[in-house]
């Protein structure tokens, strides 16, 4: 058992270390030229698309990339080409809440609203889209076979360039059941 306060100190140190690592990665990405960033995005997209977990997935949640991140357009186009379902985030203003809403096509991205954070997402009044995390399936303790509506795979461009355990998107929380479907 840990002495009181030690767990909180470790958690704070871990958050600070993750924040520093993310900032270092952002700086490295900003330093890349546009052509090199595009080349690396294509290479990583091909690796993701050929990965067995991606190939077997039917419902994929993917974050739309920001200009200083690995670009996800090629992956999104392939999701639709392969007949898979695609979900993207919608953040609630002044909240930690996020929905994963279904896109109908790669072209559907052009109909999305640009937020004050310069993030494309479905508008707040867009209630026609399927919500992949309805019922809080992400934190549900049922076995995955009973969570069929939840996406099979989560792709985040900020995490896709990390290689902490030798594969794209792997993070130190690899064993966390909420992340078992992350590449």
PDB file of C-alpha atoms in Angstrom:
ATOM      1  CA  UNK A   1       0.000   0.000   0.000  1.00  0.00           C
ATOM      2  CA  UNK A   2       1.273   3.459  -0.884  1.00  0.00           C
ATOM      3  CA  UNK A   3       1.624   6.175   1.728  1.00  0.00           C
ATOM      4  CA  UNK A   4      -1.072   8.873   1.460  1.00  0.00           C
ATOM      5  CA  UNK A   5      -0.411  11.376  -1.291  1.00  0.00           C
ATOM      6  CA  UNK A   6       2.223   9.299  -3.081  1.00  0.00           C
ATOM      7  CA  UNK A   7      -0.207   7.969  -5.715  1.00  0.00           C
ATOM      8  CA  UNK A   8      -1.346  11.506  -6.489  1.00  0.00           C
ATOM      9  CA  UNK A   9       2.248  12.678  -6.791  1.00  0.00           C
ATOM     10  CA  UNK A  10       3.042   9.841  -9.197  1.00  0.00           C
ATOM     11  CA  UNK A  11      -0.062  10.569 -11.268  1.00  0.00           C
ATOM     12  CA  UNK A  12       0.851  14.265 -11.447  1.00  0.00           C
ATOM     13  CA  UNK A  13       4.420  13.395 -12.468  1.00  0.00           C
ATOM     14  CA  UNK A  14       3.126  11.030 -15.149  1.00  0.00           C
ATOM     15  CA  UNK A  15       0.763  13.707 -16.518  1.00  0.00           C
ATOM     16  CA  UNK A  16       3.641  16.209 -16.599  1.00  0.00           C
ATOM     17  CA  UNK A  17       5.916  13.712 -18.376  1.00  0.00           C
ATOM     18  CA  UNK A  18       3.210  12.957 -20.971  1.00  0.00           C
ATOM     19  CA  UNK A  19       2.631  16.679 -21.502  1.00  0.00           C
ATOM     20  CA  UNK A  20       6.376  17.226 -22.031  1.00  0.00           C
ATOM     21  CA  UNK A  21       6.587  14.281 -24.460  1.00  0.00           C
ATOM     22  CA  UNK A  22       3.599  15.559 -26.457  1.00  0.00           C
ATOM     23  CA  UNK A  23       5.166  19.018 -26.677  1.00  0.00           C
ATOM     24  CA  UNK A  24       8.475  17.537 -27.842  1.00  0.00           C
ATOM     25  CA  UNK A  25       6.663  15.527 -30.531  1.00  0.00           C
ATOM     26  CA  UNK A  26       4.734  18.620 -31.647  1.00  0.00           C
ATOM     27  CA  UNK A  27       7.980  20.575 -31.950  1.00  0.00           C
ATOM     28  CA  UNK A  28       9.589  17.788 -33.980  1.00  0.00           C
ATOM     29  CA  UNK A  29       6.577  17.629 -36.304  1.00  0.00           C
ATOM     30  CA  UNK A  30       6.539  21.414 -36.743  1.00  0.00           C
ATOM     31  CA  UNK A  31      10.219  21.282 -37.706  1.00  0.00           C
ATOM     32  CA  UNK A  32       9.512  18.882 -40.589  1.00  0.00           C
ATOM     33  CA  UNK A  33       8.983  20.371 -44.024  1.00  0.00           C
ATOM     34  CA  UNK A  34       5.582  19.913 -45.685  1.00  0.00           C
ATOM     35  CA  UNK A  35       6.920  17.364 -48.193  1.00  0.00           C
ATOM     36  CA  UNK A  36       8.575  15.274 -45.464  1.00  0.00           C
ATOM     37  CA  UNK A  37       5.463  15.419 -43.269  1.00  0.00           C
ATOM     38  CA  UNK A  38       3.353  14.249 -46.223  1.00  0.00           C
ATOM     39  CA  UNK A  39       5.826  11.442 -47.031  1.00  0.00           C
ATOM     40  CA  UNK A  40       5.803  10.213 -43.427  1.00  0.00           C
ATOM     41  CA  UNK A  41       2.004  10.469 -43.278  1.00  0.00           C
ATOM     42  CA  UNK A  42       1.706   8.277 -46.404  1.00  0.00           C
ATOM     43  CA  UNK A  43       4.133   5.703 -44.972  1.00  0.00           C
ATOM     44  CA  UNK A  44       2.319   5.550 -41.655  1.00  0.00           C
ATOM     45  CA  UNK A  45      -1.081   5.386 -43.378  1.00  0.00           C
ATOM     46  CA  UNK A  46       0.073   2.376 -45.388  1.00  0.00           C
ATOM     47  CA  UNK A  47       1.313   0.664 -42.214  1.00  0.00           C
ATOM     48  CA  UNK A  48      -1.992   1.286 -40.451  1.00  0.00           C
ATOM     49  CA  UNK A  49      -4.073   0.144 -43.449  1.00  0.00           C
ATOM     50  CA  UNK A  50      -2.074  -3.087 -43.761  1.00  0.00           C
ATOM     51  CA  UNK A  51      -2.153  -3.837 -40.002  1.00  0.00           C
ATOM     52  CA  UNK A  52      -4.218  -6.969 -39.139  1.00  0.00           C
ATOM     53  CA  UNK A  53      -6.200  -5.109 -36.444  1.00  0.00           C
ATOM     54  CA  UNK A  54      -7.232  -2.473 -38.999  1.00  0.00           C
ATOM     55  CA  UNK A  55      -8.066  -5.136 -41.590  1.00  0.00           C
ATOM     56  CA  UNK A  56     -10.358  -7.033 -39.199  1.00  0.00           C
ATOM     57  CA  UNK A  57     -12.067  -3.902 -37.825  1.00  0.00           C
ATOM     58  CA  UNK A  58     -15.514  -2.954 -39.105  1.00  0.00           C
ATOM     59  CA  UNK A  59     -16.130   0.189 -37.007  1.00  0.00           C
ATOM     60  CA  UNK A  60     -13.215   2.628 -36.742  1.00  0.00           C
ATOM     61  CA  UNK A  61     -13.059   5.801 -34.665  1.00  0.00           C
ATOM     62  CA  UNK A  62     -10.485   8.217 -36.033  1.00  0.00           C
ATOM     63  CA  UNK A  63      -9.502  11.733 -35.101  1.00  0.00           C
ATOM     64  CA  UNK A  64      -9.279  14.242 -37.920  1.00  0.00           C
ATOM     65  CA  UNK A  65      -5.714  15.470 -38.098  1.00  0.00           C
ATOM     66  CA  UNK A  66      -4.547  18.975 -37.329  1.00  0.00           C
ATOM     67  CA  UNK A  67      -1.978  20.587 -39.663  1.00  0.00           C
ATOM     68  CA  UNK A  68       0.939  19.750 -37.341  1.00  0.00           C
ATOM     69  CA  UNK A  69      -0.047  16.075 -36.912  1.00  0.00           C
ATOM     70  CA  UNK A  70       0.225  12.920 -38.988  1.00  0.00           C
ATOM     71  CA  UNK A  71      -2.406  13.336 -41.716  1.00  0.00           C
ATOM     72  CA  UNK A  72      -5.336  10.878 -41.599  1.00  0.00           C
ATOM     73  CA  UNK A  73      -7.121  11.614 -44.915  1.00  0.00           C
ATOM     74  CA  UNK A  74      -5.714   8.537 -46.678  1.00  0.00           C
ATOM     75  CA  UNK A  75      -6.887   6.290 -43.832  1.00  0.00           C
ATOM     76  CA  UNK A  76     -10.365   7.862 -43.829  1.00  0.00           C
ATOM     77  CA  UNK A  77     -10.707   7.346 -47.588  1.00  0.00           C
ATOM     78  CA  UNK A  78      -9.653   3.706 -47.174  1.00  0.00           C
ATOM     79  CA  UNK A  79     -12.176   3.155 -44.363  1.00  0.00           C
ATOM     80  CA  UNK A  80     -14.969   3.987 -46.825  1.00  0.00           C
ATOM     81  CA  UNK A  81     -13.303   2.166 -49.734  1.00  0.00           C
ATOM     82  CA  UNK A  82     -13.221  -1.005 -47.585  1.00  0.00           C
ATOM     83  CA  UNK A  83     -16.897  -0.582 -46.574  1.00  0.00           C
ATOM     84  CA  UNK A  84     -16.082   0.028 -42.915  1.00  0.00           C
ATOM     85  CA  UNK A  85     -17.929   2.457 -40.640  1.00  0.00           C
ATOM     86  CA  UNK A  86     -16.100   5.663 -39.664  1.00  0.00           C
ATOM     87  CA  UNK A  87     -16.617   7.705 -36.489  1.00  0.00           C
ATOM     88  CA  UNK A  88     -15.071  11.072 -35.632  1.00  0.00           C
ATOM     89  CA  UNK A  89     -15.128  13.095 -32.409  1.00  0.00           C
ATOM     90  CA  UNK A  90     -17.394  15.965 -31.461  1.00  0.00           C
ATOM     91  CA  UNK A  91     -16.196  17.832 -28.404  1.00  0.00           C
ATOM     92  CA  UNK A  92     -18.589  19.647 -26.117  1.00  0.00           C
ATOM     93  CA  UNK A  93     -17.522  23.245 -25.384  1.00  0.00           C
ATOM     94  CA  UNK A  94     -16.227  23.867 -21.846  1.00  0.00           C
ATOM     95  CA  UNK A  95     -16.384  20.152 -21.057  1.00  0.00           C
ATOM     96  CA  UNK A  96     -14.326  16.967 -21.142  1.00  0.00           C
ATOM     97  CA  UNK A  97     -17.206  15.220 -22.916  1.00  0.00           C
ATOM     98  CA  UNK A  98     -16.667  13.809 -26.383  1.00  0.00           C
ATOM     99  CA  UNK A  99     -19.018  11.918 -28.702  1.00  0.00           C
ATOM    100  CA  UNK A 100     -17.860   9.732 -31.595  1.00  0.00           C
ATOM    101  CA  UNK A 101     -20.259  10.406 -34.467  1.00  0.00           C
ATOM    102  CA  UNK A 102     -20.600   8.475 -37.701  1.00  0.00           C
ATOM    103  CA  UNK A 103     -19.488   9.965 -41.012  1.00  0.00           C
ATOM    104  CA  UNK A 104     -21.474   8.918 -44.071  1.00  0.00           C
ATOM    105  CA  UNK A 105     -18.545   9.344 -46.507  1.00  0.00           C
ATOM    106  CA  UNK A 106     -15.091  10.884 -46.818  1.00  0.00           C
ATOM    107  CA  UNK A 107     -16.765  13.802 -48.597  1.00  0.00           C
ATOM    108  CA  UNK A 108     -18.979  14.324 -45.520  1.00  0.00           C
ATOM    109  CA  UNK A 109     -15.948  16.007 -43.887  1.00  0.00           C
ATOM    110  CA  UNK A 110     -16.523  19.095 -46.051  1.00  0.00           C
ATOM    111  CA  UNK A 111     -19.938  19.580 -44.366  1.00  0.00           C
ATOM    112  CA  UNK A 112     -18.454  19.731 -40.856  1.00  0.00           C
ATOM    113  CA  UNK A 113     -18.272  22.863 -38.716  1.00  0.00           C
ATOM    114  CA  UNK A 114     -14.949  24.488 -37.841  1.00  0.00           C
ATOM    115  CA  UNK A 115     -14.769  25.121 -34.092  1.00  0.00           C
ATOM    116  CA  UNK A 116     -12.975  27.947 -32.295  1.00  0.00           C
ATOM    117  CA  UNK A 117     -10.109  25.432 -31.796  1.00  0.00           C
ATOM    118  CA  UNK A 118      -9.871  25.030 -35.618  1.00  0.00           C
ATOM    119  CA  UNK A 119     -11.193  21.471 -35.386  1.00  0.00           C
ATOM    120  CA  UNK A 120     -13.697  20.151 -37.922  1.00  0.00           C
ATOM    121  CA  UNK A 121     -16.572  18.352 -36.233  1.00  0.00           C
ATOM    122  CA  UNK A 122     -20.319  17.797 -36.580  1.00  0.00           C
ATOM    123  CA  UNK A 123     -22.302  20.776 -35.291  1.00  0.00           C
ATOM    124  CA  UNK A 124     -23.869  20.680 -31.842  1.00  0.00           C
ATOM    125  CA  UNK A 125     -27.365  20.499 -33.345  1.00  0.00           C
ATOM    126  CA  UNK A 126     -26.467  17.558 -35.613  1.00  0.00           C
ATOM    127  CA  UNK A 127     -28.529  14.787 -33.993  1.00  0.00           C
ATOM    128  CA  UNK A 128     -29.020  12.588 -37.077  1.00  0.00           C
ATOM    129  CA  UNK A 129     -25.648  10.835 -36.819  1.00  0.00           C
ATOM    130  CA  UNK A 130     -25.129   7.540 -35.018  1.00  0.00           C
ATOM    131  CA  UNK A 131     -23.211   7.998 -31.762  1.00  0.00           C
ATOM    132  CA  UNK A 132     -20.739   5.161 -31.222  1.00  0.00           C
ATOM    133  CA  UNK A 133     -20.266   5.733 -27.502  1.00  0.00           C
ATOM    134  CA  UNK A 134     -23.959   6.012 -26.578  1.00  0.00           C
ATOM    135  CA  UNK A 135     -24.658   4.352 -23.266  1.00  0.00           C
ATOM    136  CA  UNK A 136     -21.058   4.916 -22.162  1.00  0.00           C
ATOM    137  CA  UNK A 137     -19.871   1.679 -23.796  1.00  0.00           C
ATOM    138  CA  UNK A 138     -16.290   2.940 -23.598  1.00  0.00           C
ATOM    139  CA  UNK A 139     -16.202   2.369 -19.850  1.00  0.00           C
ATOM    140  CA  UNK A 140     -18.581  -0.595 -19.850  1.00  0.00           C
ATOM    141  CA  UNK A 141     -17.282  -3.665 -17.997  1.00  0.00           C
ATOM    142  CA  UNK A 142     -19.089  -6.169 -20.231  1.00  0.00           C
ATOM    143  CA  UNK A 143     -16.887  -8.374 -22.447  1.00  0.00           C
ATOM    144  CA  UNK A 144     -16.203  -6.784 -25.849  1.00  0.00           C
ATOM    145  CA  UNK A 145     -18.382  -9.360 -27.650  1.00  0.00           C
ATOM    146  CA  UNK A 146     -21.419  -7.738 -25.967  1.00  0.00           C
ATOM    147  CA  UNK A 147     -20.303  -4.237 -26.965  1.00  0.00           C
ATOM    148  CA  UNK A 148     -20.884  -4.635 -30.705  1.00  0.00           C
ATOM    149  CA  UNK A 149     -21.850  -0.994 -31.271  1.00  0.00           C
ATOM    150  CA  UNK A 150     -18.550   0.294 -29.911  1.00  0.00           C
ATOM    151  CA  UNK A 151     -15.804   0.933 -32.505  1.00  0.00           C
ATOM    152  CA  UNK A 152     -13.324  -1.912 -32.974  1.00  0.00           C
ATOM    153  CA  UNK A 153     -10.393   0.444 -33.394  1.00  0.00           C
ATOM    154  CA  UNK A 154      -9.435   3.974 -32.265  1.00  0.00           C
ATOM    155  CA  UNK A 155      -6.892   5.970 -34.279  1.00  0.00           C
ATOM    156  CA  UNK A 156      -5.510   9.236 -32.921  1.00  0.00           C
ATOM    157  CA  UNK A 157      -2.984  11.117 -35.114  1.00  0.00           C
ATOM    158  CA  UNK A 158      -1.187  12.482 -32.058  1.00  0.00           C
ATOM    159  CA  UNK A 159      -0.528   8.933 -30.834  1.00  0.00           C
ATOM    160  CA  UNK A 160       0.071   7.350 -34.240  1.00  0.00           C
ATOM    161  CA  UNK A 161       3.646   8.601 -34.447  1.00  0.00           C
ATOM    162  CA  UNK A 162       4.672   7.261 -31.025  1.00  0.00           C
ATOM    163  CA  UNK A 163       6.781   4.144 -30.829  1.00  0.00           C
ATOM    164  CA  UNK A 164       6.963   3.525 -27.079  1.00  0.00           C
ATOM    165  CA  UNK A 165       6.361  -0.202 -27.549  1.00  0.00           C
ATOM    166  CA  UNK A 166       7.463  -0.649 -31.144  1.00  0.00           C
ATOM    167  CA  UNK A 167       4.251  -0.047 -33.074  1.00  0.00           C
ATOM    168  CA  UNK A 168       2.322   3.084 -34.131  1.00  0.00           C
ATOM    169  CA  UNK A 169      -0.161   4.410 -31.588  1.00  0.00           C
ATOM    170  CA  UNK A 170       1.045   2.210 -28.778  1.00  0.00           C
ATOM    171  CA  UNK A 171       1.009   3.975 -25.458  1.00  0.00           C
ATOM    172  CA  UNK A 172       2.068   3.166 -21.943  1.00  0.00           C
ATOM    173  CA  UNK A 173      -1.592   2.352 -21.178  1.00  0.00           C
ATOM    174  CA  UNK A 174      -1.539  -0.573 -23.629  1.00  0.00           C
ATOM    175  CA  UNK A 175      -3.097  -2.941 -21.086  1.00  0.00           C
ATOM    176  CA  UNK A 176      -5.968  -0.598 -20.304  1.00  0.00           C
ATOM    177  CA  UNK A 177      -9.127  -2.364 -21.535  1.00  0.00           C
ATOM    178  CA  UNK A 178     -10.481   0.917 -22.905  1.00  0.00           C
ATOM    179  CA  UNK A 179      -7.501   1.058 -25.259  1.00  0.00           C
ATOM    180  CA  UNK A 180      -7.383  -2.581 -26.329  1.00  0.00           C
ATOM    181  CA  UNK A 181      -8.563  -1.524 -29.782  1.00  0.00           C
ATOM    182  CA  UNK A 182      -5.941   1.169 -30.309  1.00  0.00           C
ATOM    183  CA  UNK A 183      -3.154   0.658 -32.786  1.00  0.00           C
TER     184      UNK A 183
END
